[in-house]
Amino acid sequence: MAAGRGRPRIRSRLRPVVERNRRGKANRDRHLPEGTWTGYAGSARIISTRSLNEITLALSEHRMTTPVHFSPGDEPYIGRKPLHVFDVLISSAMELSGRLAAMSHAQQLSELQRAAAQVVPQGLNIALSIRELVRQAHLFSALVLVRSLVERAAIIGYLRHRPDALPLWERGWKHRERPSLVTMLAETHPTKDPDGARKVCETLNHLVHGDPYAAEFNLVALGEDAWGYGVGRNLTDPSLCDFVCDQSISWLTVLCGNANACFAPPKH
């Protein structure tokens, strides 16, 4: 964990990577106190004058007072409005899943419905995993999984709007043949806006590939005077919890809406 003093100017979420100016780093490092850990958050430097032993002791004391496993009654972000909305949506999504699953056993499925029967349960499983990670305060891992939820929502939406792409799905949705995530998101958006879709994908891809921009989402507070790149639970960032839940709500809604439309009676 790289520690720091003072909150850096961190993550402008869902925006392209900020430019980073690293010139002069070697000269600045010569003047840092002994035992300093350094890092960068976007263009901001993270510096700690606390020794490694002090940081380790503080973290150990914190872990001793934290439950090994949070339950629904004592999870750290309980009471957050986006989290409550996410819970309500998950309940509705599971009810919808049960209804559509029964329909899938009771009728001959179309190509689109067969694809939905494969894609939608994946997305629901990912949403449930995100919820459990939020419960255990593993917020960074939950945010990384949002990228997978977005892709499932985009796939079923794209196949519903572009039935001519169903043969690609039947052939295995191969890498060189299938459309990009940007294309799928733009195609299914009412405005067909590729720029908006590209910005969403840029942020999500940073999180998956683990570059310096992704690290900004992994900052945790180490007390009043220090910040660092965390390993394990993040119990001190309600705004990140809200962000994870807001994103999950949006894309789970898209997934469920498209799933329901795939099994709706044909219009006459």
mmCIF file of C-alpha atoms in Angstrom:
data_model
loop_
_atom_site.group_PDB
_atom_site.id
_atom_site.type_symbol
_atom_site.label_atom_id
_atom_site.label_comp_id
_atom_site.label_asym_id
_atom_site.label_seq_id
_atom_site.Cartn_x
_atom_site.Cartn_y
_atom_site.Cartn_z
ATOM 1 C CA MET A 1 0.000 0.000 0.000
ATOM 2 C CA ALA A 2 1.460 3.357 -1.002
ATOM 3 C CA ALA A 3 0.503 5.894 1.608
ATOM 4 C CA GLY A 4 0.030 9.621 1.377
ATOM 5 C CA ARG A 5 -0.741 12.759 3.368
ATOM 6 C CA GLY A 6 -3.668 14.927 2.377
ATOM 7 C CA ARG A 7 -6.313 13.949 -0.110
ATOM 8 C CA PRO A 8 -5.043 14.257 -3.690
ATOM 9 C CA ARG A 9 -7.114 15.587 -6.536
ATOM 10 C CA ILE A 10 -8.647 12.266 -7.400
ATOM 11 C CA ARG A 11 -10.734 10.558 -10.040
ATOM 12 C CA SER A 12 -13.025 12.593 -12.221
ATOM 13 C CA ARG A 13 -15.230 9.609 -12.872
ATOM 14 C CA LEU A 14 -16.355 8.670 -16.364
ATOM 15 C CA ARG A 15 -13.877 11.080 -17.948
ATOM 16 C CA PRO A 16 -10.789 10.345 -20.056
ATOM 17 C CA VAL A 17 -7.414 9.851 -18.431
ATOM 18 C CA VAL A 18 -5.864 13.030 -17.102
ATOM 19 C CA GLU A 19 -2.446 13.999 -18.370
ATOM 20 C CA ARG A 20 0.318 13.147 -15.952
ATOM 21 C CA ASN A 21 3.408 15.301 -15.540
ATOM 22 C CA ARG A 22 6.231 13.219 -14.064
ATOM 23 C CA ARG A 23 9.153 15.483 -14.982
ATOM 24 C CA GLY A 24 11.580 16.204 -12.198
ATOM 25 C CA LYS A 25 10.531 13.165 -10.146
ATOM 26 C CA ALA A 26 14.109 12.015 -9.471
ATOM 27 C CA ASN A 27 15.149 15.434 -8.163
ATOM 28 C CA ARG A 28 12.113 15.724 -5.886
ATOM 29 C CA ASP A 29 12.677 12.243 -4.441
ATOM 30 C CA ARG A 30 16.090 13.242 -3.085
ATOM 31 C CA HIS A 31 14.448 15.563 -0.553
ATOM 32 C CA LEU A 32 11.841 13.171 0.876
ATOM 33 C CA PRO A 33 12.182 12.032 4.516
ATOM 34 C CA GLU A 34 13.501 8.551 5.224
ATOM 35 C CA GLY A 35 10.778 5.889 5.160
ATOM 36 C CA THR A 36 8.540 7.843 2.761
ATOM 37 C CA TRP A 37 6.258 5.942 0.406
ATOM 38 C CA THR A 38 5.279 7.713 -2.779
ATOM 39 C CA GLY A 39 2.819 7.294 -5.584
ATOM 40 C CA TYR A 40 0.638 9.217 -7.998
ATOM 41 C CA ALA A 41 -3.105 9.712 -8.289
ATOM 42 C CA GLY A 42 -3.723 11.214 -11.697
ATOM 43 C CA SER A 43 -1.457 14.244 -11.742
ATOM 44 C CA ALA A 44 -1.275 14.494 -7.924
ATOM 45 C CA ARG A 45 1.584 13.187 -5.806
ATOM 46 C CA ILE A 46 0.856 11.013 -2.764
ATOM 47 C CA ILE A 47 3.446 11.348 0.011
ATOM 48 C CA SER A 48 3.577 9.944 3.524
ATOM 49 C CA THR A 49 6.067 10.903 6.202
ATOM 50 C CA ARG A 50 4.806 8.112 8.448
ATOM 51 C CA SER A 51 7.151 5.165 8.680
ATOM 52 C CA LEU A 52 6.269 1.755 7.322
ATOM 53 C CA ASN A 53 6.038 0.397 10.886
ATOM 54 C CA GLU A 54 3.576 3.119 11.897
ATOM 55 C CA ILE A 55 1.350 2.443 8.890
ATOM 56 C CA THR A 56 1.444 -1.330 9.442
ATOM 57 C CA LEU A 57 0.551 -0.944 13.136
ATOM 58 C CA ALA A 58 -2.377 1.358 12.334
ATOM 59 C CA LEU A 59 -3.745 -1.062 9.764
ATOM 60 C CA SER A 60 -3.363 -4.018 12.143
ATOM 61 C CA GLU A 61 -5.304 -2.225 14.887
ATOM 62 C CA HIS A 62 -8.017 -1.330 12.390
ATOM 63 C CA ARG A 63 -8.385 -4.929 11.189
ATOM 64 C CA MET A 64 -8.731 -6.206 14.777
ATOM 65 C CA THR A 65 -11.924 -4.139 15.219
ATOM 66 C CA THR A 66 -13.474 -5.121 11.856
ATOM 67 C CA PRO A 67 -15.730 -8.190 11.528
ATOM 68 C CA VAL A 68 -14.367 -11.058 9.476
ATOM 69 C CA HIS A 69 -17.589 -11.167 7.458
ATOM 70 C CA PHE A 70 -20.326 -8.534 7.259
ATOM 71 C CA SER A 71 -23.972 -9.611 7.331
ATOM 72 C CA PRO A 72 -26.956 -7.681 5.926
ATOM 73 C CA GLY A 73 -27.555 -6.191 9.355
ATOM 74 C CA ASP A 74 -24.087 -4.742 9.980
ATOM 75 C CA GLU A 75 -22.611 -4.025 6.564
ATOM 76 C CA PRO A 76 -20.636 -0.751 6.526
ATOM 77 C CA TYR A 77 -22.628 1.161 3.896
ATOM 78 C CA ILE A 78 -26.114 0.181 5.009
ATOM 79 C CA GLY A 79 -28.502 3.126 4.796
ATOM 80 C CA ARG A 80 -26.987 4.630 1.635
ATOM 81 C CA LYS A 81 -29.837 5.506 -0.720
ATOM 82 C CA PRO A 82 -28.214 4.121 -3.924
ATOM 83 C CA LEU A 83 -27.520 0.864 -2.088
ATOM 84 C CA HIS A 84 -31.162 0.614 -1.028
ATOM 85 C CA VAL A 85 -32.328 1.240 -4.590
ATOM 86 C CA PHE A 86 -29.896 -1.413 -5.838
ATOM 87 C CA ASP A 87 -31.360 -3.899 -3.349
ATOM 88 C CA VAL A 88 -34.919 -3.148 -4.464
ATOM 89 C CA LEU A 89 -33.920 -3.517 -8.111
ATOM 90 C CA ILE A 90 -32.180 -6.834 -7.453
ATOM 91 C CA SER A 91 -35.355 -8.153 -5.828
ATOM 92 C CA SER A 92 -37.399 -7.122 -8.870
ATOM 93 C CA ALA A 93 -34.775 -8.573 -11.223
ATOM 94 C CA MET A 94 -34.926 -11.945 -9.497
ATOM 95 C CA GLU A 95 -38.720 -11.981 -9.754
ATOM 96 C CA LEU A 96 -38.433 -11.212 -13.458
ATOM 97 C CA SER A 97 -35.819 -13.920 -13.854
ATOM 98 C CA GLY A 98 -38.121 -16.515 -12.307
ATOM 99 C CA ARG A 99 -40.958 -15.545 -14.623
ATOM 100 C CA LEU A 100 -38.826 -15.556 -17.767
ATOM 101 C CA ALA A 101 -37.151 -18.820 -16.784
ATOM 102 C CA ALA A 102 -40.570 -20.476 -16.552
ATOM 103 C CA MET A 103 -41.488 -19.083 -19.963
ATOM 104 C CA SER A 104 -38.266 -20.430 -21.447
ATOM 105 C CA HIS A 105 -39.301 -23.957 -20.417
ATOM 106 C CA ALA A 106 -42.869 -23.629 -21.631
ATOM 107 C CA GLN A 107 -42.409 -22.502 -25.227
ATOM 108 C CA GLN A 108 -40.302 -22.922 -28.330
ATOM 109 C CA LEU A 109 -37.647 -20.228 -28.155
ATOM 110 C CA SER A 110 -36.689 -17.885 -30.952
ATOM 111 C CA GLU A 111 -33.038 -17.164 -31.736
ATOM 112 C CA LEU A 112 -33.231 -13.946 -29.727
ATOM 113 C CA GLN A 113 -34.831 -15.697 -26.766
ATOM 114 C CA ARG A 114 -32.169 -18.400 -26.803
ATOM 115 C CA ALA A 115 -29.496 -15.710 -26.720
ATOM 116 C CA ALA A 116 -31.312 -13.960 -23.854
ATOM 117 C CA ALA A 117 -31.491 -17.246 -21.941
ATOM 118 C CA GLN A 118 -27.700 -17.408 -22.155
ATOM 119 C CA VAL A 119 -26.774 -13.759 -21.575
ATOM 120 C CA VAL A 120 -29.279 -12.524 -18.996
ATOM 121 C CA PRO A 121 -28.502 -15.069 -16.240
ATOM 122 C CA GLN A 122 -24.823 -14.151 -16.594
ATOM 123 C CA GLY A 123 -25.662 -10.505 -16.020
ATOM 124 C CA LEU A 124 -27.860 -11.286 -13.014
ATOM 125 C CA ASN A 125 -25.096 -13.379 -11.451
ATOM 126 C CA ILE A 126 -22.643 -10.520 -11.932
ATOM 127 C CA ALA A 127 -25.084 -8.062 -10.320
ATOM 128 C CA LEU A 128 -25.441 -10.364 -7.306
ATOM 129 C CA SER A 129 -21.652 -10.620 -7.065
ATOM 130 C CA ILE A 130 -21.322 -6.824 -7.159
ATOM 131 C CA ARG A 131 -23.863 -6.553 -4.343
ATOM 132 C CA GLU A 132 -21.993 -9.012 -2.150
ATOM 133 C CA LEU A 133 -18.682 -7.260 -2.797
ATOM 134 C CA VAL A 134 -20.278 -3.958 -1.757
ATOM 135 C CA ARG A 135 -21.598 -5.626 1.394
ATOM 136 C CA GLN A 136 -18.059 -6.716 2.267
ATOM 137 C CA ALA A 137 -16.689 -3.256 1.318
ATOM 138 C CA HIS A 138 -14.605 -4.572 -1.583
ATOM 139 C CA LEU A 139 -15.579 -1.533 -3.617
ATOM 140 C CA PHE A 140 -12.768 -1.553 -6.167
ATOM 141 C CA SER A 141 -13.430 -5.187 -7.104
ATOM 142 C CA ALA A 142 -17.149 -4.431 -7.364
ATOM 143 C CA LEU A 143 -16.438 -1.548 -9.724
ATOM 144 C CA VAL A 144 -14.245 -3.730 -11.936
ATOM 145 C CA LEU A 145 -17.162 -6.170 -12.276
ATOM 146 C CA VAL A 146 -19.418 -3.367 -13.518
ATOM 147 C CA ARG A 147 -17.578 -3.621 -16.848
ATOM 148 C CA SER A 148 -18.810 -7.215 -17.235
ATOM 149 C CA LEU A 149 -22.370 -6.224 -16.325
ATOM 150 C CA VAL A 150 -22.295 -3.447 -18.910
ATOM 151 C CA GLU A 151 -21.161 -5.855 -21.611
ATOM 152 C CA ARG A 152 -24.002 -8.326 -20.938
ATOM 153 C CA ALA A 153 -26.554 -5.514 -20.978
ATOM 154 C CA ALA A 154 -25.069 -4.172 -24.213
ATOM 155 C CA ILE A 155 -25.024 -7.588 -25.907
ATOM 156 C CA ILE A 156 -28.669 -8.415 -25.338
ATOM 157 C CA GLY A 157 -29.710 -4.864 -26.227
ATOM 158 C CA TYR A 158 -27.697 -4.987 -29.441
ATOM 159 C CA LEU A 159 -29.101 -8.369 -30.461
ATOM 160 C CA ARG A 160 -32.632 -7.132 -29.814
ATOM 161 C CA HIS A 161 -32.130 -3.992 -31.913
ATOM 162 C CA ARG A 162 -30.084 -5.740 -34.584
ATOM 163 C CA PRO A 163 -31.575 -9.186 -35.247
ATOM 164 C CA ASP A 164 -29.253 -9.484 -38.245
ATOM 165 C CA ALA A 165 -26.436 -9.979 -35.694
ATOM 166 C CA LEU A 166 -28.036 -13.135 -34.248
ATOM 167 C CA PRO A 167 -26.115 -15.440 -36.644
ATOM 168 C CA LEU A 168 -22.888 -13.999 -35.166
ATOM 169 C CA TRP A 169 -24.081 -15.058 -31.734
ATOM 170 C CA GLU A 170 -25.025 -18.505 -32.988
ATOM 171 C CA ARG A 171 -21.530 -18.863 -34.458
ATOM 172 C CA GLY A 172 -19.912 -18.153 -31.109
ATOM 173 C CA TRP A 173 -19.673 -14.320 -31.042
ATOM 174 C CA LYS A 174 -16.075 -14.545 -32.195
ATOM 175 C CA HIS A 175 -13.642 -11.756 -31.410
ATOM 176 C CA ARG A 176 -12.917 -10.689 -34.986
ATOM 177 C CA GLU A 177 -16.583 -10.784 -35.999
ATOM 178 C CA ARG A 178 -18.534 -9.342 -33.097
ATOM 179 C CA PRO A 179 -19.076 -5.576 -32.700
ATOM 180 C CA SER A 180 -17.107 -3.606 -30.131
ATOM 181 C CA LEU A 181 -18.679 -2.528 -26.869
ATOM 182 C CA VAL A 182 -18.642 1.080 -28.080
ATOM 183 C CA THR A 183 -20.579 0.067 -31.197
ATOM 184 C CA MET A 184 -23.138 -1.899 -29.203
ATOM 185 C CA LEU A 185 -23.720 0.900 -26.696
ATOM 186 C CA ALA A 186 -24.030 3.552 -29.404
ATOM 187 C CA GLU A 187 -26.383 1.400 -31.475
ATOM 188 C CA THR A 188 -28.799 0.878 -28.598
ATOM 189 C CA HIS A 189 -28.725 4.461 -27.286
ATOM 190 C CA PRO A 190 -31.644 6.674 -28.430
ATOM 191 C CA THR A 191 -29.239 9.350 -29.725
ATOM 192 C CA LYS A 192 -26.793 6.871 -31.332
ATOM 193 C CA ASP A 193 -24.050 8.866 -29.593
ATOM 194 C CA PRO A 194 -20.636 7.228 -30.150
ATOM 195 C CA ASP A 195 -18.752 9.829 -28.095
ATOM 196 C CA GLY A 196 -20.749 9.139 -24.952
ATOM 197 C CA ALA A 197 -20.382 5.394 -25.441
ATOM 198 C CA ARG A 198 -16.640 5.800 -25.979
ATOM 199 C CA LYS A 199 -16.178 7.742 -22.724
ATOM 200 C CA VAL A 200 -18.043 5.085 -20.743
ATOM 201 C CA CYS A 201 -15.916 2.343 -22.288
ATOM 202 C CA GLU A 202 -12.655 4.220 -21.697
ATOM 203 C CA THR A 203 -13.239 4.423 -17.949
ATOM 204 C CA LEU A 204 -14.416 0.825 -17.683
ATOM 205 C CA ASN A 205 -11.479 -0.432 -19.726
ATOM 206 C CA HIS A 206 -9.014 1.439 -17.514
ATOM 207 C CA LEU A 207 -10.441 -0.386 -14.509
ATOM 208 C CA VAL A 208 -10.085 -3.774 -16.171
ATOM 209 C CA HIS A 209 -6.550 -3.214 -17.479
ATOM 210 C CA GLY A 210 -5.164 -1.768 -14.240
ATOM 211 C CA ASP A 211 -3.387 1.361 -15.470
ATOM 212 C CA PRO A 212 -2.563 4.463 -13.346
ATOM 213 C CA TYR A 213 -6.028 5.939 -13.917
ATOM 214 C CA ALA A 214 -7.610 2.788 -12.453
ATOM 215 C CA ALA A 215 -5.450 3.209 -9.347
ATOM 216 C CA GLU A 216 -7.281 6.433 -8.516
ATOM 217 C CA PHE A 217 -10.401 4.381 -7.795
ATOM 218 C CA ASN A 218 -8.371 2.306 -5.317
ATOM 219 C CA LEU A 219 -7.445 5.157 -2.982
ATOM 220 C CA VAL A 220 -8.420 4.658 0.666
ATOM 221 C CA ALA A 221 -8.140 6.880 3.717
ATOM 222 C CA LEU A 222 -5.525 5.902 6.313
ATOM 223 C CA GLY A 223 -6.701 8.411 8.880
ATOM 224 C CA GLU A 224 -7.014 12.178 8.788
ATOM 225 C CA ASP A 225 -3.541 12.797 7.392
ATOM 226 C CA ALA A 226 -2.918 9.957 4.956
ATOM 227 C CA TRP A 227 -4.190 8.332 1.786
ATOM 228 C CA GLY A 228 -2.943 5.240 0.040
ATOM 229 C CA TYR A 229 -3.622 2.508 -2.475
ATOM 230 C CA GLY A 230 -5.630 -0.046 -0.575
ATOM 231 C CA VAL A 231 -5.659 -3.820 -0.383
ATOM 232 C CA GLY A 232 -8.822 -5.378 1.039
ATOM 233 C CA ARG A 233 -11.890 -3.605 2.341
ATOM 234 C CA ASN A 234 -12.593 0.071 1.809
ATOM 235 C CA LEU A 235 -14.733 1.211 4.742
ATOM 236 C CA THR A 236 -14.269 4.969 4.319
ATOM 237 C CA ASP A 237 -15.528 5.910 0.866
ATOM 238 C CA PRO A 238 -19.331 6.241 0.723
ATOM 239 C CA SER A 239 -19.083 8.226 -2.513
ATOM 240 C CA LEU A 240 -17.399 5.288 -4.235
ATOM 241 C CA CYS A 241 -20.069 2.964 -2.831
ATOM 242 C CA ASP A 242 -22.736 5.256 -4.285
ATOM 243 C CA PHE A 243 -20.942 5.340 -7.620
ATOM 244 C CA VAL A 244 -20.728 1.535 -7.828
ATOM 245 C CA CYS A 245 -24.409 1.209 -6.936
ATOM 246 C CA ASP A 246 -25.524 3.939 -9.340
ATOM 247 C CA GLN A 247 -23.689 2.299 -12.228
ATOM 248 C CA SER A 248 -25.019 -1.130 -11.309
ATOM 249 C CA ILE A 249 -28.575 0.195 -11.066
ATOM 250 C CA SER A 250 -28.350 1.745 -14.523
ATOM 251 C CA TRP A 251 -27.009 -1.314 -16.288
ATOM 252 C CA LEU A 252 -29.099 -3.871 -14.411
ATOM 253 C CA THR A 253 -32.135 -1.834 -15.464
ATOM 254 C CA VAL A 254 -30.984 -1.990 -19.088
ATOM 255 C CA LEU A 255 -30.395 -5.733 -18.817
ATOM 256 C CA CYS A 256 -33.815 -6.428 -17.302
ATOM 257 C CA GLY A 257 -35.624 -4.147 -19.714
ATOM 258 C CA ASN A 258 -34.139 -5.922 -22.708
ATOM 259 C CA ALA A 259 -34.744 -9.342 -21.161
ATOM 260 C CA ASN A 260 -38.404 -8.538 -20.627
ATOM 261 C CA ALA A 261 -38.730 -7.220 -24.193
ATOM 262 C CA CYS A 262 -37.193 -10.400 -25.629
ATOM 263 C CA PHE A 263 -39.993 -12.480 -24.125
ATOM 264 C CA ALA A 264 -42.838 -10.010 -24.651
ATOM 265 C CA PRO A 265 -45.744 -11.165 -26.858
ATOM 266 C CA PRO A 266 -45.311 -10.069 -30.485
ATOM 267 C CA LYS A 267 -47.109 -6.871 -31.475
ATOM 268 C CA HIS A 268 -49.894 -7.222 -34.024
#
